[in-house]
CSV table of C-alpha atoms in Angstrom, one decimal:
chain,number,residue,atom,x,y,z
A,1,MET,CA,13.3,-23.4,22.8
A,2,GLY,CA,10.6,-22.5,25.3
A,3,GLU,CA,7.2,-21.2,24.5
A,4,LEU,CA,7.0,-17.6,23.4
A,5,CYS,CA,5.3,-15.2,25.8
A,6,LEU,CA,3.2,-13.1,23.4
A,7,PRO,CA,0.8,-10.2,23.9
A,8,GLU,CA,-2.9,-10.9,24.2
A,9,ARG,CA,-4.7,-11.6,21.0
A,10,MET,CA,-7.5,-9.4,19.6
A,11,PHE,CA,-9.6,-12.5,19.1
A,12,ALA,CA,-9.2,-15.8,20.9
A,13,ALA,CA,-7.8,-18.7,18.8
A,14,GLY,CA,-10.5,-20.2,16.7
A,15,GLU,CA,-12.9,-17.3,17.3
A,16,GLU,CA,-11.6,-14.9,14.6
A,17,PRO,CA,-14.3,-13.3,12.4
A,18,ASN,CA,-14.8,-14.8,9.0
A,19,GLY,CA,-14.9,-11.5,7.1
A,20,GLU,CA,-14.4,-11.2,3.3
A,21,ARG,CA,-11.8,-8.6,2.7
A,22,VAL,CA,-9.8,-5.5,3.6
A,23,ASN,CA,-10.8,-2.8,1.2
A,24,THR,CA,-8.0,-0.4,0.3
A,25,TYR,CA,-8.3,3.1,-1.2
A,26,HIS,CA,-5.0,2.7,-3.0
A,27,LYS,CA,-5.4,1.0,-6.4
A,28,PRO,CA,-2.3,-0.3,-8.2
A,29,LYS,CA,-3.6,0.9,-11.6
A,30,ARG,CA,-3.1,4.5,-10.3
A,31,ILE,CA,0.7,4.0,-10.2
A,32,LYS,CA,0.5,2.7,-13.8
A,33,SER,CA,-1.6,5.7,-14.8
A,34,ILE,CA,1.0,8.1,-13.4
A,35,ILE,CA,3.9,6.4,-15.1
A,36,GLU,CA,2.1,6.2,-18.5
A,37,ALA,CA,1.4,10.0,-18.4
A,38,LEU,CA,5.1,10.8,-18.2
A,39,ASP,CA,7.9,10.8,-20.7
A,40,PRO,CA,10.7,8.2,-20.2
A,41,ASP,CA,13.2,10.7,-18.7
A,42,GLU,CA,10.5,11.9,-16.3
A,43,VAL,CA,9.8,8.3,-15.3
A,44,ASP,CA,13.5,7.8,-14.7
A,45,PHE,CA,13.6,10.9,-12.4
A,46,LEU,CA,10.6,9.7,-10.4
A,47,ARG,CA,12.2,6.3,-10.0
A,48,SER,CA,15.3,8.0,-8.6
A,49,THR,CA,13.3,9.7,-5.8
A,50,THR,CA,12.0,8.4,-2.5
A,51,PHE,CA,9.0,7.0,-4.4
A,52,GLY,CA,11.2,4.8,-6.6
A,53,LYS,CA,11.1,1.5,-4.7
A,54,ILE,CA,7.3,1.4,-4.6
A,55,ILE,CA,7.2,2.2,-8.3
A,56,SER,CA,9.6,-0.6,-9.1
A,57,GLN,CA,7.6,-3.2,-7.2
A,58,ALA,CA,5.2,-3.8,-10.0
A,59,GLU,CA,6.3,-7.4,-10.1
A,60,ASN,CA,5.1,-8.0,-6.6
A,61,PRO,CA,1.7,-9.6,-6.1
A,62,SER,CA,-1.1,-7.0,-6.0
A,63,PHE,CA,-2.7,-6.6,-2.5
A,64,SER,CA,-5.0,-9.4,-1.6
A,65,GLY,CA,-8.0,-8.2,0.3
A,66,SER,CA,-8.9,-11.6,1.7
A,67,PHE,CA,-5.3,-12.1,2.8
A,68,GLY,CA,-5.5,-8.7,4.5
A,69,GLN,CA,-8.7,-9.7,6.3
A,70,PHE,CA,-7.1,-12.9,7.5
A,71,VAL,CA,-4.0,-11.3,9.0
A,72,ILE,CA,-5.8,-8.3,10.5
A,73,VAL,CA,-8.0,-10.4,12.7
A,74,HIS,CA,-4.9,-12.2,14.0
A,75,MET,CA,-3.5,-9.0,15.5
A,76,LEU,CA,-2.0,-8.9,19.0
A,77,ARG,CA,-2.7,-6.1,21.5
A,78,VAL,CA,0.4,-4.0,21.8
A,79,LYS,CA,0.7,-0.8,23.8
A,80,LYS,CA,3.1,1.1,21.4
A,81,LYS,CA,1.2,3.7,19.5
A,82,TYR,CA,2.9,3.2,16.2
A,83,GLU,CA,3.5,-0.6,16.1
A,84,ILE,CA,1.3,-3.5,14.9
A,85,TRP,CA,1.9,-7.1,15.6
A,86,PHE,CA,0.3,-10.0,13.8
A,87,LEU,CA,0.3,-13.6,14.8
A,88,PHE,CA,1.2,-16.0,12.0
A,89,ALA,CA,2.0,-19.7,12.3
A,90,GLY,CA,2.5,-19.2,16.0
A,91,ARG,CA,5.1,-16.5,15.5
A,92,PRO,CA,4.7,-12.7,15.9
A,93,ILE,CA,5.3,-10.5,12.8
A,94,ARG,CA,5.9,-6.9,13.7
A,95,MET,CA,5.1,-3.9,11.5
A,96,SER,CA,6.8,-0.9,12.9
A,97,LEU,CA,8.3,2.2,11.2
A,98,HIS,CA,11.5,0.2,10.7
A,99,GLU,CA,9.7,-2.6,8.6
A,100,PHE,CA,7.6,0.0,6.8
A,101,ALA,CA,10.7,1.9,5.7
A,102,HIS,CA,12.5,-1.3,4.7
A,103,VAL,CA,9.8,-2.5,2.3
A,104,THR,CA,8.8,0.9,0.8
A,105,GLY,CA,12.1,2.7,0.6
A,106,LEU,CA,10.3,5.9,1.7
A,107,ASN,CA,11.8,8.6,3.8
A,108,CYS,CA,10.6,7.9,7.3
A,109,LYS,CA,12.5,10.5,9.3
A,110,LYS,CA,10.8,12.7,11.9
A,111,ILE,CA,8.2,15.1,10.6
A,112,PRO,CA,9.7,18.6,10.8
A,113,ILE,CA,7.9,21.1,13.1
A,114,LYS,CA,6.3,23.9,11.1
A,115,ASN,CA,8.1,27.2,11.4
A,116,THR,CA,5.6,29.9,12.2
A,117,LYS,CA,8.1,32.6,12.8
A,118,ASN,CA,8.8,33.1,9.1
A,119,ARG,CA,5.1,33.3,8.1
A,120,LYS,CA,3.9,36.6,6.6
A,121,LYS,CA,1.9,38.8,8.9
A,122,ASN,CA,-1.1,38.7,6.5
A,123,PRO,CA,-1.2,35.2,4.8
A,124,ILE,CA,-4.5,36.2,3.2
A,125,ASN,CA,-2.6,38.4,0.8
A,126,GLU,CA,-0.3,35.6,-0.1
A,127,LYS,CA,-1.0,34.2,-3.5
A,128,LEU,CA,-1.9,30.5,-3.4
A,129,TYR,CA,0.3,28.2,-5.5
A,130,TRP,CA,-2.7,26.2,-6.6
A,131,GLY,CA,-3.8,28.7,-9.3
A,132,GLU,CA,-0.2,29.1,-10.5
A,133,LEU,CA,0.4,25.4,-10.7
A,134,PHE,CA,-2.9,24.3,-12.3
A,135,GLY,CA,-4.5,27.4,-13.7
A,136,SER,CA,-6.8,26.6,-16.7
A,137,LEU,CA,-4.4,24.5,-18.6
A,138,LYS,CA,-5.7,21.2,-20.1
A,139,PHE,CA,-2.3,19.9,-20.9
A,140,CYS,CA,1.3,20.7,-19.9
A,141,LEU,CA,4.6,20.3,-21.6
A,142,ASP,CA,6.8,21.9,-18.9
A,143,ARG,CA,8.9,19.1,-17.4
A,144,GLU,CA,9.1,20.5,-13.9
A,145,MET,CA,5.4,21.1,-13.8
A,146,ARG,CA,4.6,17.6,-15.0
A,147,LEU,CA,6.8,16.1,-12.4
A,148,LYS,CA,5.1,18.2,-9.7
A,149,TYR,CA,1.7,16.9,-10.9
A,150,ALA,CA,3.0,13.3,-10.7
A,151,CYS,CA,4.4,13.7,-7.2
A,152,LEU,CA,1.1,15.3,-6.0
A,153,ALA,CA,-0.8,12.4,-7.5
A,154,PHE,CA,1.5,9.9,-5.9
A,155,THR,CA,1.1,11.3,-2.4
A,156,SER,CA,-2.6,11.7,-2.6
A,157,CYS,CA,-3.5,8.5,-4.5
A,158,VAL,CA,-0.8,6.0,-3.4
A,159,LEU,CA,0.6,7.0,0.0
A,160,LEU,CA,-2.2,8.9,1.6
A,161,PRO,CA,-5.6,7.9,0.1
A,162,THR,CA,-8.6,8.2,2.4
A,163,SER,CA,-11.4,7.5,-0.1
A,164,HIS,CA,-11.9,5.6,-3.4
A,165,PHE,CA,-11.7,9.0,-5.2
A,166,PRO,CA,-8.7,10.7,-3.6
A,167,ARG,CA,-8.0,14.4,-4.5
A,168,ILE,CA,-4.8,16.3,-4.5
A,169,ILE,CA,-4.3,17.9,-1.0
A,170,PRO,CA,-4.1,21.7,-1.2
A,171,GLU,CA,-1.5,21.8,1.6
A,172,HIS,CA,0.7,19.5,-0.5
A,173,VAL,CA,0.4,21.9,-3.4
A,174,GLU,CA,1.9,24.7,-1.3
A,175,MET,CA,4.7,22.4,-0.2
A,176,ILE,CA,5.7,21.6,-3.7
A,177,ARG,CA,6.6,25.2,-4.5
A,178,GLU,CA,10.2,23.9,-3.8
A,179,MET,CA,10.5,20.5,-5.5
A,180,ASP,CA,13.6,19.4,-3.6
A,181,GLU,CA,12.0,20.2,-0.2
A,182,PHE,CA,8.9,18.3,-1.2
A,183,LEU,CA,10.9,15.2,-2.1
A,184,ALA,CA,12.9,15.5,1.0
A,185,TYR,CA,9.8,15.5,3.2
A,186,PRO,CA,9.3,12.3,5.3
A,187,TRP,CA,6.3,11.1,3.3
A,188,GLY,CA,7.0,7.6,4.6
A,189,ARG,CA,6.4,8.5,8.2
A,190,VAL,CA,3.2,10.4,7.3
A,191,SER,CA,1.9,7.4,5.3
A,192,PHE,CA,2.9,4.9,8.0
A,193,GLU,CA,1.2,6.9,10.8
A,194,MET,CA,-2.0,7.1,8.8
A,195,LEU,CA,-2.0,3.4,8.1
A,196,VAL,CA,-1.2,2.3,11.7
A,197,THR,CA,-3.7,4.8,13.2
A,198,GLY,CA,-6.4,3.5,10.8
A,199,ILE,CA,-5.7,0.0,11.9
A,200,LYS,CA,-5.7,0.7,15.6
A,201,LYS,CA,-9.0,2.5,15.3
A,202,LYS,CA,-10.7,-0.8,14.4
A,203,ASP,CA,-12.1,-2.5,17.5
A,204,GLU,CA,-13.5,-6.0,17.7
A,205,ILE,CA,-16.9,-4.9,16.4
A,206,LEU,CA,-15.5,-3.1,13.3
A,207,LEU,CA,-13.1,-6.0,12.6
A,208,SER,CA,-16.0,-8.4,12.6
A,209,GLN,CA,-17.7,-6.7,9.6
A,210,ALA,CA,-17.7,-8.4,6.2
A,211,SER,CA,-15.2,-5.8,4.9
A,212,VAL,CA,-12.9,-3.4,6.6
A,213,ALA,CA,-11.7,-0.2,4.9
A,214,LEU,CA,-8.2,1.1,5.7
A,215,PRO,CA,-6.6,4.4,4.6
A,216,GLY,CA,-3.0,4.9,3.5
A,217,PHE,CA,-0.6,2.5,1.7
A,218,VAL,CA,-2.2,-0.8,2.9
A,219,ASP,CA,0.0,-2.8,0.5
A,220,ALA,CA,2.8,-2.4,3.1
A,221,ILE,CA,1.2,-5.1,5.2
A,222,GLN,CA,1.6,-7.6,2.5
A,223,LEU,CA,5.1,-6.4,1.6
A,224,VAL,CA,6.1,-6.9,5.3
A,225,PHE,CA,4.7,-10.4,5.3
A,226,MET,CA,6.5,-11.3,2.1
A,227,VAL,CA,9.8,-10.4,3.6
A,228,ALA,CA,9.1,-12.0,7.0
A,229,VAL,CA,7.5,-15.2,5.5
A,230,PRO,CA,8.7,-15.6,1.9
A,231,GLN,CA,6.8,-18.9,1.7
A,232,ILE,CA,3.5,-17.1,1.3
A,233,LYS,CA,4.5,-16.3,-2.3
A,234,GLU,CA,3.6,-18.9,-4.9
A,235,ILE,CA,5.2,-19.0,-8.3
A,236,VAL,CA,2.7,-18.8,-11.2
A,237,PRO,CA,3.7,-20.9,-14.2
A,238,GLN,CA,4.6,-18.8,-17.3
A,239,ASN,CA,1.7,-20.0,-19.4
A,240,GLU,CA,-0.9,-20.1,-16.7
A,241,THR,CA,-3.7,-17.5,-16.8
A,242,VAL,CA,-4.0,-15.3,-13.7
A,243,VAL,CA,-7.5,-14.3,-12.9
A,244,VAL,CA,-8.1,-11.2,-10.7
A,245,ILE,CA,-11.6,-10.6,-9.4
A,246,GLU,CA,-12.4,-6.9,-9.2
A,247,SER,CA,-13.8,-5.4,-6.1
A,248,ASP,CA,-14.0,-2.1,-4.3
A,249,SER,CA,-10.3,-2.4,-3.6
A,250,ASP,CA,-9.5,-3.2,-7.2
A,251,SER,CA,-8.0,-6.6,-6.5
A,252,VAL,CA,-9.8,-8.8,-4.0
A,253,ALA,CA,-7.2,-11.5,-3.6
A,254,GLY,CA,-4.0,-10.6,-5.3
A,255,CYS,CA,-3.5,-12.6,-8.4
A,256,ASN,CA,-4.7,-15.9,-7.2
A,257,GLU,CA,-8.5,-16.2,-7.5
A,258,PRO,CA,-9.9,-19.5,-8.9
A,259,GLN,CA,-8.8,-20.0,-12.5
A,260,ALA,CA,-10.9,-21.2,-15.4
A,261,GLU,CA,-11.5,-24.9,-15.4
A,262,GLU,CA,-10.0,-26.9,-18.3
A,263,GLY,CA,-12.1,-26.5,-21.3
A,264,GLU,CA,-13.7,-23.3,-20.3
A,265,GLU,CA,-13.3,-20.3,-22.5
A,266,LYS,CA,-10.4,-18.0,-21.5
A,267,ASP,CA,-11.1,-14.4,-20.7
A,268,ALA,CA,-11.2,-12.3,-23.9
A,269,THR,CA,-8.9,-9.7,-22.2
A,270,GLU,CA,-6.1,-12.3,-21.5
A,271,SER,CA,-2.8,-10.9,-22.7
A,272,THR,CA,-1.0,-12.7,-25.5
A,273,THR,CA,2.3,-11.0,-24.9
A,274,PRO,CA,5.2,-13.0,-23.5
A,275,GLN,CA,5.1,-13.4,-19.7
A,276,SER,CA,7.9,-12.6,-17.3
A,277,PRO,CA,10.2,-15.5,-16.4
A,278,VAL,CA,8.9,-15.6,-12.8
A,279,ARG,CA,5.6,-14.3,-11.5
A,280,TYR,CA,4.3,-14.6,-7.9
A,281,CYS,CA,0.9,-14.5,-6.3
A,282,VAL,CA,-0.4,-14.6,-2.8
A,283,ASN,CA,-3.1,-17.2,-2.4
A,284,PRO,CA,-5.1,-16.8,0.8
A,285,ALA,CA,-5.8,-20.5,1.0
A,286,HIS,CA,-2.1,-21.2,0.8
A,287,VAL,CA,-1.5,-18.6,3.5
A,288,LYS,CA,-4.1,-20.1,5.8
A,289,ALA,CA,-2.6,-23.6,5.3
A,290,LEU,CA,0.8,-22.3,6.3
A,291,ASP,CA,-0.6,-20.7,9.4
A,292,GLU,CA,-2.4,-23.9,10.4
A,293,GLU,CA,0.6,-26.1,9.8
A,294,ALA,CA,2.9,-23.6,11.5
A,295,LYS,CA,5.7,-24.8,9.2
A,296,VAL,CA,7.5,-21.6,8.2
A,297,SER,CA,11.2,-20.8,8.5
A,298,THR,CA,12.1,-18.0,10.8
């Protein structure tokens, strides 16, 4: 097979910046916090929605910031507004709306045009739903209200975070008046466009910084890679301790940072509960080796 004709690279081969990490505003523990705040039947309902696939992916490796930095400086220049190409092991890996929808399971249909004809003549007199939904309650037992809280937390903290301390978006509160309409909204496309726009705003100077912060559901980059190149996942033996170094993005390098040397005292917080039959991690060193060897199946 002839040599592939690829778009121009952001950085010439061998001249990629040696940054440290991609910082994400989404933290995996937030999904866990949302789930733990709900009753079992409420969790089942949330899993049945468009958010279900992301919730069920807890067994996947947590996002590796150093992996993210490695792949983002291997981007190719593409003209399409909502498409990102990465170069890995001599092959292009595309992240378009199609791949994003596949790995997240989110609704990625077209964003509906706002209907201004049905707006009230004087919206100032319209009672905002925020006060009705939240009020002054410190706890809530109503199932529908609790699910609305969970969905709002999910969109603001998981799909559309723009800071390390995301807040519920008032516009989303108004949208959730009708729960079915809220769940049918194409949150996947909104999240995808935020992520891709955030990436494309980074020029060579910004990508050369020690760390690069990206908005939205950045984990999708790693999920796309795991589908395109399954070899980047490494199996972690059942009885092997997984050490995760905390950072601004919660987990710097997935679940694969250097482990304690033999004889060293294990972390006091190490879990003693039985481990899952198979666990995976994404090791940046392993990823770089695969890229250099260019020995991955296509």
